[in-house]
Short mmCIF file of N, CA and C in Angstrom, two decimals:
data_model
loop_
_atom_site.label_atom_id
_atom_site.label_comp_id
_atom_site.label_asym_id
_atom_site.label_seq_id
_atom_site.Cartn_x
_atom_site.Cartn_y
_atom_site.Cartn_z
N UNK Z 390 74.52 145.56 93.63
CA UNK Z 390 74.10 144.34 94.28
C UNK Z 390 74.55 143.15 93.46
N UNK Z 391 74.78 142.07 94.14
CA UNK Z 391 75.14 140.82 93.47
C UNK Z 391 73.84 140.06 93.19
N UNK Z 392 73.56 139.86 91.91
CA UNK Z 392 72.27 139.31 91.49
C UNK Z 392 72.46 138.14 90.55
N UNK Z 393 71.60 137.15 90.70
CA UNK Z 393 71.53 136.03 89.75
C UNK Z 393 70.27 136.19 88.92
N UNK Z 394 70.36 135.92 87.65
CA UNK Z 394 69.19 135.93 86.77
C UNK Z 394 69.01 134.51 86.28
N UNK Z 395 67.84 133.92 86.56
CA UNK Z 395 67.56 132.54 86.17
C UNK Z 395 66.45 132.54 85.13
N UNK Z 396 66.74 131.99 83.97
CA UNK Z 396 65.76 131.84 82.92
C UNK Z 396 65.27 130.40 82.92
N UNK Z 397 63.99 130.21 83.26
CA UNK Z 397 63.38 128.88 83.20
C UNK Z 397 63.07 128.63 81.73
N UNK Z 398 63.84 127.75 81.11
CA UNK Z 398 63.79 127.55 79.68
C UNK Z 398 63.51 126.07 79.41
N UNK Z 399 62.27 125.76 79.11
CA UNK Z 399 61.90 124.37 78.87
C UNK Z 399 61.87 124.01 77.40
N UNK Z 400 62.05 124.97 76.51
CA UNK Z 400 61.91 124.70 75.08
C UNK Z 400 63.14 125.08 74.28
N UNK Z 401 64.25 125.28 74.95
CA UNK Z 401 65.50 125.70 74.32
C UNK Z 401 65.32 126.94 73.47
N UNK Z 402 64.67 127.93 74.06
CA UNK Z 402 64.49 129.22 73.41
C UNK Z 402 65.64 130.15 73.77
N UNK Z 403 65.99 131.01 72.85
CA UNK Z 403 66.94 132.07 73.16
C UNK Z 403 66.10 133.25 73.63
N UNK Z 404 66.32 133.68 74.85
CA UNK Z 404 65.49 134.72 75.46
C UNK Z 404 66.16 136.09 75.32
N UNK Z 405 65.68 136.87 74.37
CA UNK Z 405 66.20 138.24 74.22
C UNK Z 405 65.86 139.07 75.44
N UNK Z 406 64.68 138.86 76.01
CA UNK Z 406 64.27 139.63 77.18
C UNK Z 406 65.23 139.44 78.35
N UNK Z 407 65.68 138.22 78.55
CA UNK Z 407 66.65 137.95 79.61
C UNK Z 407 67.95 138.70 79.34
N UNK Z 408 68.36 138.73 78.10
CA UNK Z 408 69.57 139.46 77.73
C UNK Z 408 69.44 140.95 78.01
N UNK Z 409 68.26 141.50 77.69
CA UNK Z 409 68.03 142.92 77.98
C UNK Z 409 68.13 143.18 79.48
N UNK Z 410 67.51 142.31 80.25
CA UNK Z 410 67.50 142.49 81.71
C UNK Z 410 68.91 142.45 82.28
N UNK Z 411 69.68 141.44 81.90
CA UNK Z 411 71.05 141.32 82.40
C UNK Z 411 71.87 142.53 81.96
N UNK Z 412 71.67 142.97 80.74
CA UNK Z 412 72.40 144.13 80.23
C UNK Z 412 72.14 145.40 81.02
N UNK Z 413 70.87 145.68 81.32
CA UNK Z 413 70.57 146.91 82.06
C UNK Z 413 71.06 146.83 83.50
N UNK Z 414 71.02 145.64 84.09
CA UNK Z 414 71.53 145.50 85.46
C UNK Z 414 73.04 145.74 85.49
N UNK Z 415 73.75 145.17 84.52
CA UNK Z 415 75.20 145.37 84.47
C UNK Z 415 75.53 146.84 84.20
N UNK Z 416 74.80 147.46 83.28
CA UNK Z 416 75.04 148.86 82.95
C UNK Z 416 74.82 149.75 84.17
N UNK Z 417 73.90 149.33 85.06
CA UNK Z 417 73.62 150.11 86.27
C UNK Z 417 74.64 149.83 87.38
N UNK Z 418 75.61 148.96 87.12
CA UNK Z 418 76.67 148.71 88.08
C UNK Z 418 76.49 147.50 88.96
N UNK Z 419 75.47 146.70 88.70
CA UNK Z 419 75.24 145.49 89.50
C UNK Z 419 76.07 144.33 88.95
N UNK Z 420 76.48 143.44 89.81
CA UNK Z 420 77.14 142.21 89.41
C UNK Z 420 76.04 141.20 89.11
N UNK Z 421 76.04 140.65 87.92
CA UNK Z 421 74.95 139.74 87.50
C UNK Z 421 75.54 138.48 86.88
N UNK Z 422 75.02 137.35 87.32
CA UNK Z 422 75.35 136.07 86.69
C UNK Z 422 74.06 135.50 86.11
N UNK Z 423 74.17 134.95 84.91
CA UNK Z 423 73.01 134.44 84.18
C UNK Z 423 73.02 132.92 84.19
N UNK Z 424 71.86 132.35 84.50
CA UNK Z 424 71.68 130.90 84.50
C UNK Z 424 70.46 130.55 83.65
N UNK Z 425 70.57 129.51 82.86
CA UNK Z 425 69.49 129.05 81.98
C UNK Z 425 69.30 127.56 82.24
N UNK Z 426 68.06 127.14 82.45
CA UNK Z 426 67.80 125.74 82.79
C UNK Z 426 68.05 124.79 81.62
N UNK Z 427 68.24 125.30 80.41
CA UNK Z 427 68.64 124.42 79.31
C UNK Z 427 70.13 124.16 79.33
N UNK Z 428 70.87 125.01 79.99
CA UNK Z 428 72.32 124.90 80.01
C UNK Z 428 72.87 124.35 81.32
N UNK Z 429 72.08 124.51 82.38
CA UNK Z 429 72.51 124.07 83.72
C UNK Z 429 71.30 123.45 84.41
N UNK Z 430 71.49 122.31 85.04
CA UNK Z 430 70.40 121.65 85.76
C UNK Z 430 69.88 122.57 86.86
N UNK Z 431 68.56 122.59 87.07
CA UNK Z 431 67.98 123.47 88.10
C UNK Z 431 68.61 123.31 89.48
N UNK Z 432 68.87 122.07 89.91
CA UNK Z 432 69.46 121.88 91.23
C UNK Z 432 70.86 122.47 91.30
N UNK Z 433 71.58 122.38 90.21
CA UNK Z 433 72.92 122.97 90.16
C UNK Z 433 72.83 124.50 90.22
N UNK Z 434 71.81 125.07 89.59
CA UNK Z 434 71.61 126.52 89.66
C UNK Z 434 71.35 126.94 91.10
N UNK Z 435 70.47 126.21 91.79
CA UNK Z 435 70.17 126.53 93.19
C UNK Z 435 71.45 126.48 94.01
N UNK Z 436 72.25 125.45 93.85
CA UNK Z 436 73.50 125.32 94.59
C UNK Z 436 74.44 126.49 94.29
N UNK Z 437 74.57 126.84 93.01
CA UNK Z 437 75.44 127.95 92.64
C UNK Z 437 74.96 129.28 93.22
N UNK Z 438 73.65 129.47 93.24
CA UNK Z 438 73.11 130.72 93.80
C UNK Z 438 73.37 130.78 95.31
N UNK Z 439 73.15 129.68 95.99
CA UNK Z 439 73.40 129.66 97.44
C UNK Z 439 74.88 129.86 97.72
N UNK Z 440 75.73 129.13 97.03
CA UNK Z 440 77.17 129.25 97.25
C UNK Z 440 77.71 130.61 96.80
N UNK Z 441 77.04 131.24 95.83
CA UNK Z 441 77.48 132.53 95.33
C UNK Z 441 77.13 133.70 96.23
N UNK Z 442 76.32 133.43 97.26
CA UNK Z 442 75.95 134.46 98.23
C UNK Z 442 75.37 135.71 97.55
N UNK Z 443 74.38 135.50 96.71
CA UNK Z 443 73.73 136.60 96.00
C UNK Z 443 72.79 137.36 96.93
N UNK Z 444 72.63 138.63 96.64
CA UNK Z 444 71.67 139.46 97.38
C UNK Z 444 70.25 139.23 96.87
N UNK Z 445 70.14 138.99 95.56
CA UNK Z 445 68.84 138.84 94.93
C UNK Z 445 68.94 137.86 93.78
N UNK Z 446 67.81 137.25 93.46
CA UNK Z 446 67.73 136.38 92.29
C UNK Z 446 66.42 136.70 91.57
N UNK Z 447 66.51 136.91 90.27
CA UNK Z 447 65.32 137.12 89.46
C UNK Z 447 65.09 135.85 88.67
N UNK Z 448 63.88 135.33 88.76
CA UNK Z 448 63.52 134.10 88.06
C UNK Z 448 62.44 134.43 87.04
N UNK Z 449 62.76 134.21 85.78
CA UNK Z 449 61.84 134.51 84.70
C UNK Z 449 61.31 133.22 84.11
N UNK Z 450 59.97 133.16 83.95
CA UNK Z 450 59.40 131.94 83.37
C UNK Z 450 58.09 132.22 82.66
N UNK Z 451 57.80 131.32 81.73
CA UNK Z 451 56.48 131.28 81.13
C UNK Z 451 55.63 130.41 82.05
N UNK Z 452 54.35 130.36 81.81
CA UNK Z 452 53.46 129.58 82.67
C UNK Z 452 53.84 128.10 82.67
N UNK Z 453 54.24 127.57 81.53
CA UNK Z 453 54.59 126.15 81.45
C UNK Z 453 55.76 125.80 82.37
N UNK Z 454 56.61 126.76 82.69
CA UNK Z 454 57.75 126.50 83.57
C UNK Z 454 57.60 127.05 84.97
N UNK Z 455 56.41 127.57 85.29
CA UNK Z 455 56.26 128.24 86.57
C UNK Z 455 56.39 127.29 87.76
N UNK Z 456 55.99 126.04 87.61
CA UNK Z 456 56.14 125.11 88.74
C UNK Z 456 57.62 124.92 89.09
N UNK Z 457 58.48 124.92 88.09
CA UNK Z 457 59.92 124.84 88.35
C UNK Z 457 60.41 126.12 89.02
N UNK Z 458 59.91 127.26 88.58
CA UNK Z 458 60.27 128.53 89.23
C UNK Z 458 59.86 128.51 90.70
N UNK Z 459 58.67 128.00 90.98
CA UNK Z 459 58.20 127.88 92.38
C UNK Z 459 59.11 126.99 93.20
N UNK Z 460 59.46 125.83 92.65
CA UNK Z 460 60.33 124.89 93.37
C UNK Z 460 61.68 125.52 93.68
N UNK Z 461 62.24 126.18 92.69
CA UNK Z 461 63.55 126.81 92.90
C UNK Z 461 63.45 127.93 93.93
N UNK Z 462 62.41 128.74 93.85
CA UNK Z 462 62.23 129.83 94.81
C UNK Z 462 62.07 129.28 96.22
N UNK Z 463 61.30 128.22 96.37
CA UNK Z 463 61.10 127.62 97.70
C UNK Z 463 62.41 127.12 98.28
N UNK Z 464 63.21 126.44 97.47
CA UNK Z 464 64.47 125.92 97.97
C UNK Z 464 65.46 127.04 98.27
N UNK Z 465 65.51 128.03 97.40
CA UNK Z 465 66.42 129.17 97.65
C UNK Z 465 66.07 129.88 98.94
N UNK Z 466 64.78 130.13 99.16
CA UNK Z 466 64.35 130.85 100.36
C UNK Z 466 64.59 129.99 101.61
N UNK Z 467 64.39 128.67 101.50
CA UNK Z 467 64.62 127.79 102.64
C UNK Z 467 66.10 127.76 103.02
N UNK Z 468 66.96 127.80 102.02
CA UNK Z 468 68.40 127.73 102.29
C UNK Z 468 69.02 129.08 102.61
N UNK Z 469 68.38 130.17 102.15
CA UNK Z 469 68.87 131.53 102.46
C UNK Z 469 67.67 132.46 102.58
N UNK Z 470 67.07 132.56 103.78
CA UNK Z 470 65.88 133.40 103.96
C UNK Z 470 66.09 134.87 103.63
N UNK Z 471 67.34 135.34 103.63
CA UNK Z 471 67.60 136.76 103.38
C UNK Z 471 67.61 137.11 101.89
N UNK Z 472 67.76 136.12 101.01
CA UNK Z 472 67.83 136.42 99.59
C UNK Z 472 66.50 136.97 99.10
N UNK Z 473 66.55 137.99 98.28
CA UNK Z 473 65.33 138.58 97.71
C UNK Z 473 65.05 137.87 96.39
N UNK Z 474 63.83 137.35 96.27
CA UNK Z 474 63.44 136.61 95.07
C UNK Z 474 62.41 137.43 94.30
N UNK Z 475 62.72 137.67 93.03
CA UNK Z 475 61.87 138.46 92.15
C UNK Z 475 61.42 137.56 91.02
N UNK Z 476 60.12 137.44 90.84
CA UNK Z 476 59.58 136.65 89.74
C UNK Z 476 59.26 137.57 88.57
N UNK Z 477 59.49 137.08 87.37
CA UNK Z 477 59.17 137.86 86.18
C UNK Z 477 58.88 136.94 85.02
N UNK Z 478 58.64 137.54 83.88
CA UNK Z 478 58.34 136.77 82.68
C UNK Z 478 56.86 136.78 82.37
N UNK Z 479 56.51 135.98 81.39
CA UNK Z 479 55.13 135.95 80.90
C UNK Z 479 54.14 135.55 81.99
N UNK Z 480 54.48 134.54 82.78
CA UNK Z 480 53.55 134.07 83.82
C UNK Z 480 53.18 135.19 84.79
N UNK Z 481 54.18 135.87 85.31
CA UNK Z 481 53.92 136.94 86.28
C UNK Z 481 53.11 138.07 85.66
N UNK Z 482 53.34 138.35 84.39
CA UNK Z 482 52.61 139.43 83.73
C UNK Z 482 51.16 139.06 83.48
N UNK Z 483 50.93 137.88 82.96
CA UNK Z 483 49.57 137.47 82.60
C UNK Z 483 48.74 137.13 83.84
N UNK Z 484 49.34 136.47 84.80
CA UNK Z 484 48.60 136.05 86.00
C UNK Z 484 49.04 136.86 87.21
N UNK Z 485 49.06 138.16 87.03
CA UNK Z 485 49.60 139.07 88.05
C UNK Z 485 48.94 138.93 89.41
N UNK Z 486 47.64 138.72 89.46
CA UNK Z 486 46.96 138.64 90.75
C UNK Z 486 47.31 137.36 91.51
N UNK Z 487 47.67 136.32 90.81
CA UNK Z 487 47.88 135.02 91.45
C UNK Z 487 49.35 134.66 91.66
N UNK Z 488 50.25 135.35 91.00
CA UNK Z 488 51.65 134.94 90.99
C UNK Z 488 52.24 134.84 92.39
N UNK Z 489 52.11 135.88 93.20
CA UNK Z 489 52.69 135.85 94.54
C UNK Z 489 51.90 134.94 95.48
N UNK Z 490 50.61 134.74 95.20
CA UNK Z 490 49.84 133.77 95.99
C UNK Z 490 50.34 132.36 95.69
N UNK Z 491 50.61 132.07 94.42
CA UNK Z 491 51.09 130.76 94.02
C UNK Z 491 52.49 130.49 94.55
N UNK Z 492 53.27 131.53 94.72
CA UNK Z 492 54.66 131.37 95.11
C UNK Z 492 54.97 132.30 96.28
N UNK Z 493 54.54 131.92 97.48
CA UNK Z 493 54.74 132.80 98.65
C UNK Z 493 56.20 132.97 99.06
N UNK Z 494 57.09 132.21 98.45
CA UNK Z 494 58.52 132.34 98.76
C UNK Z 494 59.14 133.54 98.06
N UNK Z 495 58.45 134.04 97.04
CA UNK Z 495 58.96 135.19 96.30
C UNK Z 495 58.64 136.47 97.06
N UNK Z 496 59.52 137.43 96.93
CA UNK Z 496 59.34 138.72 97.58
C UNK Z 496 58.65 139.73 96.69
N UNK Z 497 58.91 139.65 95.38
CA UNK Z 497 58.39 140.64 94.44
C UNK Z 497 58.05 139.97 93.13
N UNK Z 498 57.20 140.64 92.34
CA UNK Z 498 56.90 140.18 90.99
C UNK Z 498 56.96 141.37 90.05
N UNK Z 499 57.54 141.13 88.90
CA UNK Z 499 57.62 142.14 87.85
C UNK Z 499 56.47 141.91 86.89
N UNK Z 500 55.68 142.95 86.67
CA UNK Z 500 54.53 142.87 85.77
C UNK Z 500 54.88 143.67 84.52
N UNK Z 501 54.99 143.00 83.39
CA UNK Z 501 55.32 143.71 82.15
C UNK Z 501 56.81 143.83 81.96
N UNK Z 502 57.20 144.89 81.28
CA UNK Z 502 58.62 145.12 80.98
C UNK Z 502 59.41 145.31 82.26
N UNK Z 503 60.59 144.70 82.31
CA UNK Z 503 61.33 144.70 83.56
C UNK Z 503 62.59 145.54 83.59
N UNK Z 504 63.00 146.10 82.45
CA UNK Z 504 64.28 146.80 82.43
C UNK Z 504 64.35 147.96 83.42
N UNK Z 505 63.34 148.81 83.44
CA UNK Z 505 63.34 149.93 84.39
C UNK Z 505 63.05 149.45 85.81
N UNK Z 506 62.16 148.47 85.92
CA UNK Z 506 61.78 147.96 87.23
C UNK Z 506 62.96 147.38 87.97
N UNK Z 507 63.75 146.54 87.32
CA UNK Z 507 64.79 145.82 88.05
C UNK Z 507 65.88 146.76 88.55
N UNK Z 508 66.25 147.74 87.75
CA UNK Z 508 67.28 148.68 88.18
C UNK Z 508 66.78 149.48 89.38
N UNK Z 509 65.55 149.95 89.29
CA UNK Z 509 64.97 150.71 90.40
C UNK Z 509 64.82 149.84 91.65
N UNK Z 510 64.29 148.63 91.47
CA UNK Z 510 64.07 147.74 92.61
C UNK Z 510 65.37 147.38 93.31
N UNK Z 511 66.39 147.03 92.56
CA UNK Z 511 67.67 146.67 93.18
C UNK Z 511 68.26 147.85 93.95
N UNK Z 512 68.09 149.05 93.43
CA UNK Z 512 68.55 150.23 94.15
C UNK Z 512 67.82 150.41 95.46
N UNK Z 513 66.50 150.22 95.44
CA UNK Z 513 65.70 150.34 96.67
C UNK Z 513 66.03 149.24 97.68
N UNK Z 514 66.25 148.03 97.19
CA UNK Z 514 66.64 146.95 98.10
C UNK Z 514 67.97 147.29 98.76
N UNK Z 515 68.91 147.78 97.96
CA UNK Z 515 70.24 148.09 98.49
C UNK Z 515 70.22 149.17 99.56
N UNK Z 516 69.39 150.21 99.35
CA UNK Z 516 69.39 151.30 100.33
C UNK Z 516 68.22 151.26 101.31
N UNK Z 517 67.35 150.26 101.16
CA UNK Z 517 66.25 150.10 102.11
C UNK Z 517 65.16 151.16 102.01
N UNK Z 518 65.09 151.85 100.88
CA UNK Z 518 64.12 152.93 100.74
C UNK Z 518 62.74 152.43 100.26
N UNK Z 519 61.78 153.31 100.33
CA UNK Z 519 60.41 153.02 99.94
C UNK Z 519 60.33 152.61 98.47
N UNK Z 520 59.54 151.59 98.19
CA UNK Z 520 59.47 151.04 96.83
C UNK Z 520 58.21 151.43 96.08
N UNK Z 521 57.45 152.36 96.61
CA UNK Z 521 56.18 152.70 96.00
C UNK Z 521 56.33 153.32 94.60
N UNK Z 522 57.50 153.80 94.25
CA UNK Z 522 57.69 154.41 92.94
C UNK Z 522 58.34 153.47 91.93
N UNK Z 523 58.52 152.21 92.28
CA UNK Z 523 59.16 151.26 91.37
C UNK Z 523 58.15 150.87 90.29
N UNK Z 524 58.48 151.14 89.01
CA UNK Z 524 57.54 150.81 87.93
C UNK Z 524 57.37 149.31 87.76
N UNK Z 525 56.15 148.88 87.44
CA UNK Z 525 55.84 147.48 87.12
C UNK Z 525 56.10 146.50 88.24
N UNK Z 526 56.13 146.97 89.46
CA UNK Z 526 56.36 146.09 90.61
C UNK Z 526 55.03 145.67 91.19
#
């Protein structure tokens, strides 16, 4: 699958977790492009994702950046209703019960470690199979 990974980065942190995620997706054969809000303006990321015709976008954020994640997810879904939006990061893990309520534009949320989850989830999205066995979903 063609996937975008967006790191909501408000403090100019180097995110090892994002690197792990992109690495496992690429190793599993997915095409992945990485975007970081410290390196690219959020609106430019949204435009690139829409123009790139991605199948899915994973947005990772801490709670401090979750409002930006929500805004980006809302605009992405409005411009391409078919794109699958996956939320992850500290916010989704800590506030697991509220994450999808806060961001109804998202399709899925990753709770905890995402390396196994994302590979499994993308496979299920691609083949349309049951997702009940996807870890941390």
